[in-house]
Coordinates of C-alpha atoms and ligand atoms in Angstrom, one line a residue:
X1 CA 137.4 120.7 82.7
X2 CA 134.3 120.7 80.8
X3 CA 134.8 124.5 79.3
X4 CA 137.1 123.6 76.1
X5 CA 138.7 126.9 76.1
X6 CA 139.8 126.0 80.1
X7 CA 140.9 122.9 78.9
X8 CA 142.9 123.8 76.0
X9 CA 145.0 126.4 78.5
X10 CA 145.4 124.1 81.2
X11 CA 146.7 121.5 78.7
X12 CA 149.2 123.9 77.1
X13 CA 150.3 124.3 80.1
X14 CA 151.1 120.6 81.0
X15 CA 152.8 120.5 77.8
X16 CA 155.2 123.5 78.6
X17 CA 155.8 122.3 82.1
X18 CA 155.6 118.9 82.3
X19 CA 157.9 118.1 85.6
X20 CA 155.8 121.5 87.2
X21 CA 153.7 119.7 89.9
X22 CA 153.3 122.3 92.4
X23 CA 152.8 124.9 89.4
X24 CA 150.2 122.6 88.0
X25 CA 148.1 122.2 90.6
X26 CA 147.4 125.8 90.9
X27 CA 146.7 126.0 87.6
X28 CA 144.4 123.7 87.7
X29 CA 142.3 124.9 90.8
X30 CA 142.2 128.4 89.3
X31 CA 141.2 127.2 86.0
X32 CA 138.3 125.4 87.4
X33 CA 137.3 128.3 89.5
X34 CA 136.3 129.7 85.9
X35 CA 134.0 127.4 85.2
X36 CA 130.8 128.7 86.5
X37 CA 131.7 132.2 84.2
X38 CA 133.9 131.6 81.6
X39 CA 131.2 131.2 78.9
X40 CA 130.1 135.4 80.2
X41 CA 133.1 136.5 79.1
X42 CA 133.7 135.5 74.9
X43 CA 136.1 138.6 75.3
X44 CA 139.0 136.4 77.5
X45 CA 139.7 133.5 74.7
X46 CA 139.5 136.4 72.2
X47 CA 142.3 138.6 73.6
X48 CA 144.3 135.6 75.1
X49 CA 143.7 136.8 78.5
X50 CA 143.8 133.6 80.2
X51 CA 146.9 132.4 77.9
X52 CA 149.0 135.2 79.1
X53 CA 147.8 135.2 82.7
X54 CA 149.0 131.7 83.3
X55 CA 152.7 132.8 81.5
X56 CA 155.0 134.4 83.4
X57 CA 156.2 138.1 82.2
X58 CA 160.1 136.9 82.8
X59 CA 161.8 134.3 84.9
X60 CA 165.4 135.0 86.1
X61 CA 167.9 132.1 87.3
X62 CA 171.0 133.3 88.1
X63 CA 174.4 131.2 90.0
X64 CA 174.8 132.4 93.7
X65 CA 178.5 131.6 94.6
X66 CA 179.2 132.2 98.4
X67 CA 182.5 131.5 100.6
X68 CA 181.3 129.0 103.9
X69 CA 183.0 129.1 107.1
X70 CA 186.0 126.6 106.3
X71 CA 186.7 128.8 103.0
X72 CA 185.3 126.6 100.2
X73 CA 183.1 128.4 97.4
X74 CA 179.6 127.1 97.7
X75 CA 177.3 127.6 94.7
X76 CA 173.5 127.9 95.1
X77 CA 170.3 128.5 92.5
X78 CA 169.0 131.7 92.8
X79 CA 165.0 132.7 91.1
X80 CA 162.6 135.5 90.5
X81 CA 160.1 135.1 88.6
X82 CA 158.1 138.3 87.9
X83 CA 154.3 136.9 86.8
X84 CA 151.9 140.0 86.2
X85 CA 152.1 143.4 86.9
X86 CA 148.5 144.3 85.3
X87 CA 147.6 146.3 88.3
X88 CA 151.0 147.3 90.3
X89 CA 155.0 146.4 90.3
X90 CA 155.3 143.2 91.1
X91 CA 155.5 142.0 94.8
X92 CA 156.4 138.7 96.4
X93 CA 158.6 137.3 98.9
X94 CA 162.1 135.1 98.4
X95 CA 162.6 131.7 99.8
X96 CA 165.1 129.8 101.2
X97 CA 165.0 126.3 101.2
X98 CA 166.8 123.2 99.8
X99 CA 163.0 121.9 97.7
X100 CA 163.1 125.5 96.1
X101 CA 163.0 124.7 92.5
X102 CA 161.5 126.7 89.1
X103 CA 157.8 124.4 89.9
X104 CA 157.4 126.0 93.6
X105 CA 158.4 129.3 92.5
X106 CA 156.3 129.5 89.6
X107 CA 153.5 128.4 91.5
X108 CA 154.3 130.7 94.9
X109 CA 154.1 133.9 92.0
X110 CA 150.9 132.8 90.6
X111 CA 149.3 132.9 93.9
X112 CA 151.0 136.0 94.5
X113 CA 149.9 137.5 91.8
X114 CA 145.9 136.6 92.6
X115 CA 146.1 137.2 96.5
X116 CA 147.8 140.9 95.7
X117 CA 144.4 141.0 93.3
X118 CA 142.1 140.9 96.8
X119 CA 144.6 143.0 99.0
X120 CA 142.8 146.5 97.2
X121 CA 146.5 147.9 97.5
X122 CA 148.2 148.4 94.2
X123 CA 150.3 145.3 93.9
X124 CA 151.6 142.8 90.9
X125 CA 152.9 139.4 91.6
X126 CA 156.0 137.8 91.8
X127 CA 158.3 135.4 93.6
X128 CA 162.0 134.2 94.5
X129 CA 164.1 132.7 96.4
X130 CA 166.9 129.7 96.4
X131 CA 167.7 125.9 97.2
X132 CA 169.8 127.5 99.4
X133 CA 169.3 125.5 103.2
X134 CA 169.8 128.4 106.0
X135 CA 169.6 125.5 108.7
X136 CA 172.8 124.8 110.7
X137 CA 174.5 127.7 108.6
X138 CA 176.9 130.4 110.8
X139 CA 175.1 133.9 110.6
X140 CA 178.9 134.8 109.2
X141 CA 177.6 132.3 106.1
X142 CA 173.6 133.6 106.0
X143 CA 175.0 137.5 105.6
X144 CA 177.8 135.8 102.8
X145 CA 174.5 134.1 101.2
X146 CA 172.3 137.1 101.4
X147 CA 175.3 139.7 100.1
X148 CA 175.5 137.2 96.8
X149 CA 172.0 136.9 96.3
X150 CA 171.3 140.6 96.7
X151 CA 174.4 141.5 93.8
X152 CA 172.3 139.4 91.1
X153 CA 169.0 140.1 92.4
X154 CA 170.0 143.8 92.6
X155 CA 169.9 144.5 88.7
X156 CA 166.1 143.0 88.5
X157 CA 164.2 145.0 91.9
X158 CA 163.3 148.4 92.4
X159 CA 160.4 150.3 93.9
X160 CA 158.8 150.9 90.8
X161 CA 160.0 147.4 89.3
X162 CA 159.6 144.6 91.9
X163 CA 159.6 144.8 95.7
X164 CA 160.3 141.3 97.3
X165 CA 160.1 140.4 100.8
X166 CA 160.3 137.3 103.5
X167 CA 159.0 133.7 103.1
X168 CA 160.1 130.3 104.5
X169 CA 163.7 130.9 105.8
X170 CA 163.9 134.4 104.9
X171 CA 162.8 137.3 108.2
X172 CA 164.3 140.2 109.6
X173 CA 167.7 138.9 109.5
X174 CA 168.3 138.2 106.0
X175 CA 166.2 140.9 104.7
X176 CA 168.5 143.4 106.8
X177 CA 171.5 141.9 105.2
X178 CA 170.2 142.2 101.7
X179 CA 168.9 145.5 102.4
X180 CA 172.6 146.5 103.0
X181 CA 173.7 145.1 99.8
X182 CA 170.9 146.5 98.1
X183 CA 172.3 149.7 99.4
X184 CA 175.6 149.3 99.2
X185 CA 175.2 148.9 95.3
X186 CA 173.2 151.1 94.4
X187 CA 174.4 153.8 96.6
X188 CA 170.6 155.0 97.7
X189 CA 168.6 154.5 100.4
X190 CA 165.9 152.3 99.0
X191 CA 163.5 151.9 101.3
X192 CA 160.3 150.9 99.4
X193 CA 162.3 148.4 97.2
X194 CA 162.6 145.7 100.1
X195 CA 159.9 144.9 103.1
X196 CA 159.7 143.2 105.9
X197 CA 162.9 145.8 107.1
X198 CA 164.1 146.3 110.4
X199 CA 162.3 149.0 112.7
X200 CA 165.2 151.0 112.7
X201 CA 165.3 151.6 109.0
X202 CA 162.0 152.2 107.6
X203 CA 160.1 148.5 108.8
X204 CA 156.5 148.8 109.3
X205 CA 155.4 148.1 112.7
X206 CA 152.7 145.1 112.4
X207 CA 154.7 143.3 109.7
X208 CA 156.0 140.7 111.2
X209 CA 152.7 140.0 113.3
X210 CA 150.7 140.8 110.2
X211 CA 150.4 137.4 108.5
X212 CA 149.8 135.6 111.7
X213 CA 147.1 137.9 112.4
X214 CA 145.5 138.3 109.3
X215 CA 145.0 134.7 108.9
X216 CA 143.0 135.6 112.3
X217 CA 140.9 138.4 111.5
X218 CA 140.3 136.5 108.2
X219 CA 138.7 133.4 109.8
X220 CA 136.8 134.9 112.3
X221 CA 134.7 136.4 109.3
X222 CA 134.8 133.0 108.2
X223 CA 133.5 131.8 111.4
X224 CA 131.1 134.6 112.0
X225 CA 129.7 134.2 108.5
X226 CA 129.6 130.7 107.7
X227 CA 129.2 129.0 111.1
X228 CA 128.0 131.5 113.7
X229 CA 130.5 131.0 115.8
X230 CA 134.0 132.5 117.0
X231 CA 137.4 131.4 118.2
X232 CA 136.3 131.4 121.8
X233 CA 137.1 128.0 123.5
X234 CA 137.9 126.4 120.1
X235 CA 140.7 124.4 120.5
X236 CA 142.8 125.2 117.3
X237 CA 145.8 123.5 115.9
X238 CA 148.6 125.3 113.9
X239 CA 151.4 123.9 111.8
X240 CA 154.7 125.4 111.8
X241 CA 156.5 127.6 114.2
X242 CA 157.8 130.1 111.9
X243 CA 156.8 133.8 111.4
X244 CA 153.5 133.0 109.8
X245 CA 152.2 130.0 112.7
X246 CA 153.8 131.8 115.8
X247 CA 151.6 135.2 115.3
X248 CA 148.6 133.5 114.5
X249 CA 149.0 131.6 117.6
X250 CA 149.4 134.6 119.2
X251 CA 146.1 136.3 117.7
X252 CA 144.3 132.9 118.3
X253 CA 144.9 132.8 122.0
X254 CA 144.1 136.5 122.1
X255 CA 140.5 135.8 120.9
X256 CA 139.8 133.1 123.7
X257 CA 141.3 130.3 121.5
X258 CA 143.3 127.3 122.9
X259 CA 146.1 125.9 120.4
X260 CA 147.1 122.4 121.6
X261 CA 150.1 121.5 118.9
X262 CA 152.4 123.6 116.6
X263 CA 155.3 121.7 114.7
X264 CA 158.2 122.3 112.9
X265 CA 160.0 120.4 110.1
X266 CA 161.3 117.4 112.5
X267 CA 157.9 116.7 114.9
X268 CA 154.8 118.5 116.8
X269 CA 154.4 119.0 120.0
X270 CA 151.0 118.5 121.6
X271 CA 150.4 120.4 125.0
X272 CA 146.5 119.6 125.5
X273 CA 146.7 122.0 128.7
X274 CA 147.3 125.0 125.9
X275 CA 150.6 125.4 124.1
X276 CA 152.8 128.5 126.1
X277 CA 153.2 130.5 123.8
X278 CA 156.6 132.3 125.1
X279 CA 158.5 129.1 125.3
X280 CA 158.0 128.5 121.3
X281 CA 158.6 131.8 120.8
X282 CA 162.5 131.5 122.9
X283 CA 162.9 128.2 121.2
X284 CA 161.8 129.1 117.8
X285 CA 163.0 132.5 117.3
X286 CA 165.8 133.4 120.1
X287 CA 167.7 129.9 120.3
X288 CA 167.2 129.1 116.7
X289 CA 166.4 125.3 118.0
X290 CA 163.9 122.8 117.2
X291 CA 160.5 122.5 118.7
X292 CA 161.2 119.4 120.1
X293 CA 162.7 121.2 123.2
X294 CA 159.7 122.4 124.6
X295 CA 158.6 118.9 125.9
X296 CA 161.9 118.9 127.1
X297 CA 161.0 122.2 129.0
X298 CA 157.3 122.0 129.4
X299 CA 156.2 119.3 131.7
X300 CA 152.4 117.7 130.6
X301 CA 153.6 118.2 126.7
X302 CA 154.4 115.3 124.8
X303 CA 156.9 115.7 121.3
X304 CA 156.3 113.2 118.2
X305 CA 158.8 113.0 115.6
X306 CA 157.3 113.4 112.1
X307 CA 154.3 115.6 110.5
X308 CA 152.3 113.4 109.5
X309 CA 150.1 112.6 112.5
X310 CA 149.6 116.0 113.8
X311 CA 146.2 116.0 112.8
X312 CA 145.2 112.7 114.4
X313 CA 144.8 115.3 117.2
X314 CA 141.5 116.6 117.4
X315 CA 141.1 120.2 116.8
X316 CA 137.7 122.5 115.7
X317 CA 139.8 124.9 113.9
X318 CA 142.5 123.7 111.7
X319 CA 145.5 126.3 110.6
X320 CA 148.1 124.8 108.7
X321 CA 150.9 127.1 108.7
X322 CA 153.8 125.4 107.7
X323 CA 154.3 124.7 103.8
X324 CA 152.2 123.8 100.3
X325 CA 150.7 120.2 100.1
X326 CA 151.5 119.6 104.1
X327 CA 147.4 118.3 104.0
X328 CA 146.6 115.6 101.2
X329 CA 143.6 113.5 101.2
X330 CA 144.5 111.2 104.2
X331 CA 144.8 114.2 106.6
X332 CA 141.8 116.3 105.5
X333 CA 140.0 112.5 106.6
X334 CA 141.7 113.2 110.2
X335 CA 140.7 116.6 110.1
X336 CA 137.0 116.0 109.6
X337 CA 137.1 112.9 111.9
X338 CA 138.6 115.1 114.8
X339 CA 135.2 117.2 114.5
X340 CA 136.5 120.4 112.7
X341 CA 134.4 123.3 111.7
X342 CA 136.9 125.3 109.2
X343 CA 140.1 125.3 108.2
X344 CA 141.8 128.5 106.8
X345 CA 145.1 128.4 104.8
X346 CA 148.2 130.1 107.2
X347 CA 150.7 128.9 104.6
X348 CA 150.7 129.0 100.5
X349 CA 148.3 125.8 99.2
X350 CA 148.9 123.7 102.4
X351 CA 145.5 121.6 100.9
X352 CA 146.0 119.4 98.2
X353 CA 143.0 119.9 95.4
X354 CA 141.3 116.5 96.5
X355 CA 141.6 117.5 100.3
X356 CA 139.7 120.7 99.9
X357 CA 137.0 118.9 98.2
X358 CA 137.0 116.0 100.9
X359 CA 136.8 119.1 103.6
X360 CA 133.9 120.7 101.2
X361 CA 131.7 117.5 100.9
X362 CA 132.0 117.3 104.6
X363 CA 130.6 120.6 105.2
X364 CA 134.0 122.1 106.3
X365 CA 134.8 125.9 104.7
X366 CA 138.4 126.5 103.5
X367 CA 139.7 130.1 103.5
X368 CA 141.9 129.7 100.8
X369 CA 145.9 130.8 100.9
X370 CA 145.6 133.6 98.5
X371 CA 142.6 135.3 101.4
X372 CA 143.8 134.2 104.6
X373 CA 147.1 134.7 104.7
X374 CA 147.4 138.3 102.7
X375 CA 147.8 140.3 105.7
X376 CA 151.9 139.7 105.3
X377 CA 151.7 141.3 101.7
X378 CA 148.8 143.8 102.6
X379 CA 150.9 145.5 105.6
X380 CA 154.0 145.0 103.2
X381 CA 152.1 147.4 101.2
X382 CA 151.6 149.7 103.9
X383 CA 155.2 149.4 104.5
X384 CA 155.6 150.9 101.0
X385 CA 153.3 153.6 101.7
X386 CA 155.1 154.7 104.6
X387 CA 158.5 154.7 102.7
X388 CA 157.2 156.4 99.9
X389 CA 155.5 159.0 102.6
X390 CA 158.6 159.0 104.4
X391 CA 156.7 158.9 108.0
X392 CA 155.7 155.7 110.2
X393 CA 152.4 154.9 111.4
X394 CA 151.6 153.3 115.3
X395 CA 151.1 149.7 115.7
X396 CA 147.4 150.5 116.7
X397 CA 147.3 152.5 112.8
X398 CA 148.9 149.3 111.4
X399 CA 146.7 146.7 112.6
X400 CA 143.5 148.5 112.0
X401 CA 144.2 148.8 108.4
X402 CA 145.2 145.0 108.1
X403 CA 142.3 144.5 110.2
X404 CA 140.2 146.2 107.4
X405 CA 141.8 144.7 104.7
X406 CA 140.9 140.9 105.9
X407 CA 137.4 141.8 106.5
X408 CA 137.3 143.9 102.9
X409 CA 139.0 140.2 101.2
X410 CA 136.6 138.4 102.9
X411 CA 133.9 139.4 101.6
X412 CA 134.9 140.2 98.2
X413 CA 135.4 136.2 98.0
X414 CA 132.3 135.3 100.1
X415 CA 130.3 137.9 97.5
X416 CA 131.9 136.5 94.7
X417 CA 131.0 133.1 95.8
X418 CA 127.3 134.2 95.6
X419 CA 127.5 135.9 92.9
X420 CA 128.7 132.4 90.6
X421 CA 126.3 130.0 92.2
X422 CA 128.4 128.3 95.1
X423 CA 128.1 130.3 98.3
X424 CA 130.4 130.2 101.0
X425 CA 133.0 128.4 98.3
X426 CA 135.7 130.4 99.1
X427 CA 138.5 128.9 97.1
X428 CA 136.3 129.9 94.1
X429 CA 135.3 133.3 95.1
X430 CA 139.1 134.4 95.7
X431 CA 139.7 133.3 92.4
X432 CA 137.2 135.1 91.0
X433 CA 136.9 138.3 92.9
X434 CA 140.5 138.8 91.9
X435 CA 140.8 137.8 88.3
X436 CA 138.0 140.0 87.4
X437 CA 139.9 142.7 88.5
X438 CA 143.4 141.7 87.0
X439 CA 142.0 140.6 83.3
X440 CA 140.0 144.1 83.4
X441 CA 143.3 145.7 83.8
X442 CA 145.2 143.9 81.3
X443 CA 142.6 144.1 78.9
X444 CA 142.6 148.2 79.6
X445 CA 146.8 148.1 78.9
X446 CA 146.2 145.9 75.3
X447 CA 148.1 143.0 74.1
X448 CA 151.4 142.6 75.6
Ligands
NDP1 P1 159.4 130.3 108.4 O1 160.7 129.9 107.7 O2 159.4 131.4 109.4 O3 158.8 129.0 109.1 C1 158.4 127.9 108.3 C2 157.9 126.9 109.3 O4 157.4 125.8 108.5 C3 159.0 126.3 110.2 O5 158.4 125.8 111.4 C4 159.5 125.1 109.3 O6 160.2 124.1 110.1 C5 158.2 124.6 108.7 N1 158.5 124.0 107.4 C6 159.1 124.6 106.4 N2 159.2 123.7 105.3 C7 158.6 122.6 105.8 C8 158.5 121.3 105.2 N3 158.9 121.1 103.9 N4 157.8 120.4 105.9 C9 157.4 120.6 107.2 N5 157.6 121.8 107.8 C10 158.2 122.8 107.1 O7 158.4 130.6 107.2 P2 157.0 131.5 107.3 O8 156.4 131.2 108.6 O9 157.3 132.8 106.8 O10 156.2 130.7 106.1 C11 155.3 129.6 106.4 C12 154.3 129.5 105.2 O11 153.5 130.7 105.2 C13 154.9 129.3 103.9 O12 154.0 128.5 103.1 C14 154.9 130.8 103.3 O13 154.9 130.7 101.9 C15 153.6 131.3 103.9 N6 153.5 132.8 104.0 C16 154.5 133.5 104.5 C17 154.3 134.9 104.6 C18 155.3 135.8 105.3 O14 155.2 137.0 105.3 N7 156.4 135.3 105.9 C19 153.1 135.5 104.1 C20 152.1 134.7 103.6 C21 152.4 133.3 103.5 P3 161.7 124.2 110.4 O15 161.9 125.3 111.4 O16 162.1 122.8 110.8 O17 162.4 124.6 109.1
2IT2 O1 153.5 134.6 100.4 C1 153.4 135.8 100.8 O2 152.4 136.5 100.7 C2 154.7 136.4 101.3 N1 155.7 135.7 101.4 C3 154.7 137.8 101.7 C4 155.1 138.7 100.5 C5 155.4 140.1 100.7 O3 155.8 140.8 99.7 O4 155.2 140.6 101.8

């Protein structure tokens, strides 16, 4: 970094977490994004702003101990770490998944904290979740999990306090247990203290579509803005066939877009005819089973097993849905090859730092994470509001407002990438458009 005060942060914090690569990383692309400004603003060294940004306010690890189906006491890692809450309680989902560790958490609550910065809604960040592995597990064993989770989590969450939701291997289902819990032990009806809820007790309709679409409404802005164009006849390619790549497939097709592979952990499938939508949808989130079925079930599709050469398949709008660092520099080479025109972040930092510049140089706009996908956390908010107002809105009420939202974070980062010099840098102007807002509110509360 050629700002020394930058530097001197972003080397603190390699010497505080040294085995934090994930946590690192996004460190490093925010610090960077300071650059073109930092030297405007004497007052951030001054009151330590950017010291204390990059600390978390508190990190919690606590034991989960569980009973599995043949009676033996399992014991997972649980986490929440609660980053900023300069302008809101903090909010951010929980994970599940055997790579969870303190590095992807910490990281997964920065971003938090700056995407909840762009959503306008009145949001601090945070994140959680566990190495435990939901895959193969009973639903007898996933309600056991969530039960334990939610009786230590309990004591740290509150409407006021922190409000966490869904991420990778955490939806409806294990929210609804936890809500229980959550319930159960507190004897009240805390609606606003959990999103992502069921429909039948206090969900917002939209939720679990809103990420998906967001990600939508976000990069047809992008489109519109930066390359005249729109999804119509783009052929678009999505990784992941979770809750986040599902409903943006869904969106895509309904703007005249034609996805041709989706993946899961395992493989991808590639149906170059126009994936069917319905039959990933039964597969991924009736049956429970992998997405290798649907070649099984789809004549004219062809399953590969492994990731890593989904994107020799040529696509004009690239999506990756699925999890951070899924496109390094090798694949960002395939994606520009394969004749793309933009790539928008569906899950949190899919790109590694040296692919977004490769996809940059080549001309290619990246709607960063932290923009595209905050619909999930924007129409969480809404869920909030409707708690708190103790009403529900339509679907129609829902979706405008995320629909507004996207535009509205759009163009607060496309304006804020004017503003610094580098128009139509996205990654930049998210960073920016948000920080200004969160360091002006912790500089307004004083030194804590
Ligand atoms: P889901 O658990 O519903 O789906 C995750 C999908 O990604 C699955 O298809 C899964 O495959 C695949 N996947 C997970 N880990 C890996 C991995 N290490 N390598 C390859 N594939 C993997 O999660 P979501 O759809 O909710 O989340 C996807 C991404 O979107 C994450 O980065 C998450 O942080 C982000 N996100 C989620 C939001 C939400 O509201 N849910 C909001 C904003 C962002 P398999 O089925 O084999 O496990
Ligand atoms: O990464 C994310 O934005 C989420 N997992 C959604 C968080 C939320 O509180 O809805």
């Amino acid at each position: 970094m050629k700002n020394a005060y930058l530097q001197k942060v972003y080397d603190e914090v390699l010497k505080r977490d040294p085995d934090a690569p994930e946590f690192q990383q996004c460190i490093r692309e925010f610090l960077e994004s300071l650059e073109p400004i930092v030297d405007d603003h004497p007052e951030w060294e001054k009151n330590g702003i950017l010291e204390r940004f990059v600390e978390p306010d508190r990190t919690v690890t606590f034991r989960v101990a569980w009973v599995d189906d043949e009676g033996k006491v399992q014991v997972n890692r649980g986490y929440r770490v609660q980053y900023n809450s300069a302008i809101g309680p903090y909010k951010g989902g929980l994970r599940f998944h055997p790579s969870v560790n303190l590095s992807i958490i910490k990281f997964l609550g920065f971003e938090m904290n700056l995407k909840n910065g762009l959503t306008t809604l009145p949001m601090g960040g945070g994140k959680g979740g566990s190495d435990f592995d939901p895959h193969g597990k009973s639903d007898g064993e996933i309600m056991r999990f969530c039960q334990a989770f939610m009786t230590e989590l309990t004591r740290h969450i509150g409407q006021f306090t922190d409000i966490p939701a869904g991420d990778i291997g955490v939806g409806a289902r294990e929210i609804g247990y936890m809500f229980g819990q959550l319930k159960r032990i507190k004897n009240q009806f805390e609606g606003a203290t959990l999103t992502g809820k069921g429909l039948t007790f206090g969900g917002s309709l939209a939720r679990t579509e809103a990420t998906g679409y967001g990600i939508c409404y976000f990069t047809e802005e992008m489109l519109k803005t930066l390359c005249d164009t729109d999804f119509n006849g783009k052929t678009v390619i999505i990784t992941g066939s979770g809750n986040v790549a599902i409903f943006c497939a869904e969106k895509v097709m309904q703007l005249g877009g034609k996805v041709v592979a989706m993946s899961d952990s395992n493989g991808y499938i590639h149906d170059p005819r126009g994936i069917d939508l319905d039959v990933v949808k039964d597969i991924k989130l009736n049956r429970r089973a992998r997405i290798r079925v649907y070649a099984d079930e789809v004549p004219g599709s062809v399953y590969t097993e492994g990731c890593r050469n989904i994107w020799d398949i040529p696509c004009q709008i690239a999506l990756p849905c699925a999890t951070q660092n899924e496109v390094d520099a090798e694949e960002a080479k395939k994606i520009i090859a394969g004749g793309a025109i933009a790539l928008a972040e569906g899950a949190n930092m899919p790109c590694t730092i040296e692919a977004v510049e490769l996809l940059h140089a080549a001309g290619i706009p990246v709607g960063p994470a932290k923009a595209a996908n905050a619909g999930g956390v924007s129409t969480s908010g809404l869920e909030m509001t409707q708690n708190s107002m103790r009403l529900s809105w339509s679907f129609e009420e829902v979706d405008e407002r995320l629909h507004g939202i996207m535009r509205n974070i759009f163009k607060a980062a496309y304006d804020a990438s004017v503003a610094v010099g580098k128009p139509g840098n996205l990654v930049v102007g998210a960073n920016v458009a948000s920080f200004l807002k969160i360091s002006e509110a912790m500089l307004a509360q004083g030194v804590m």
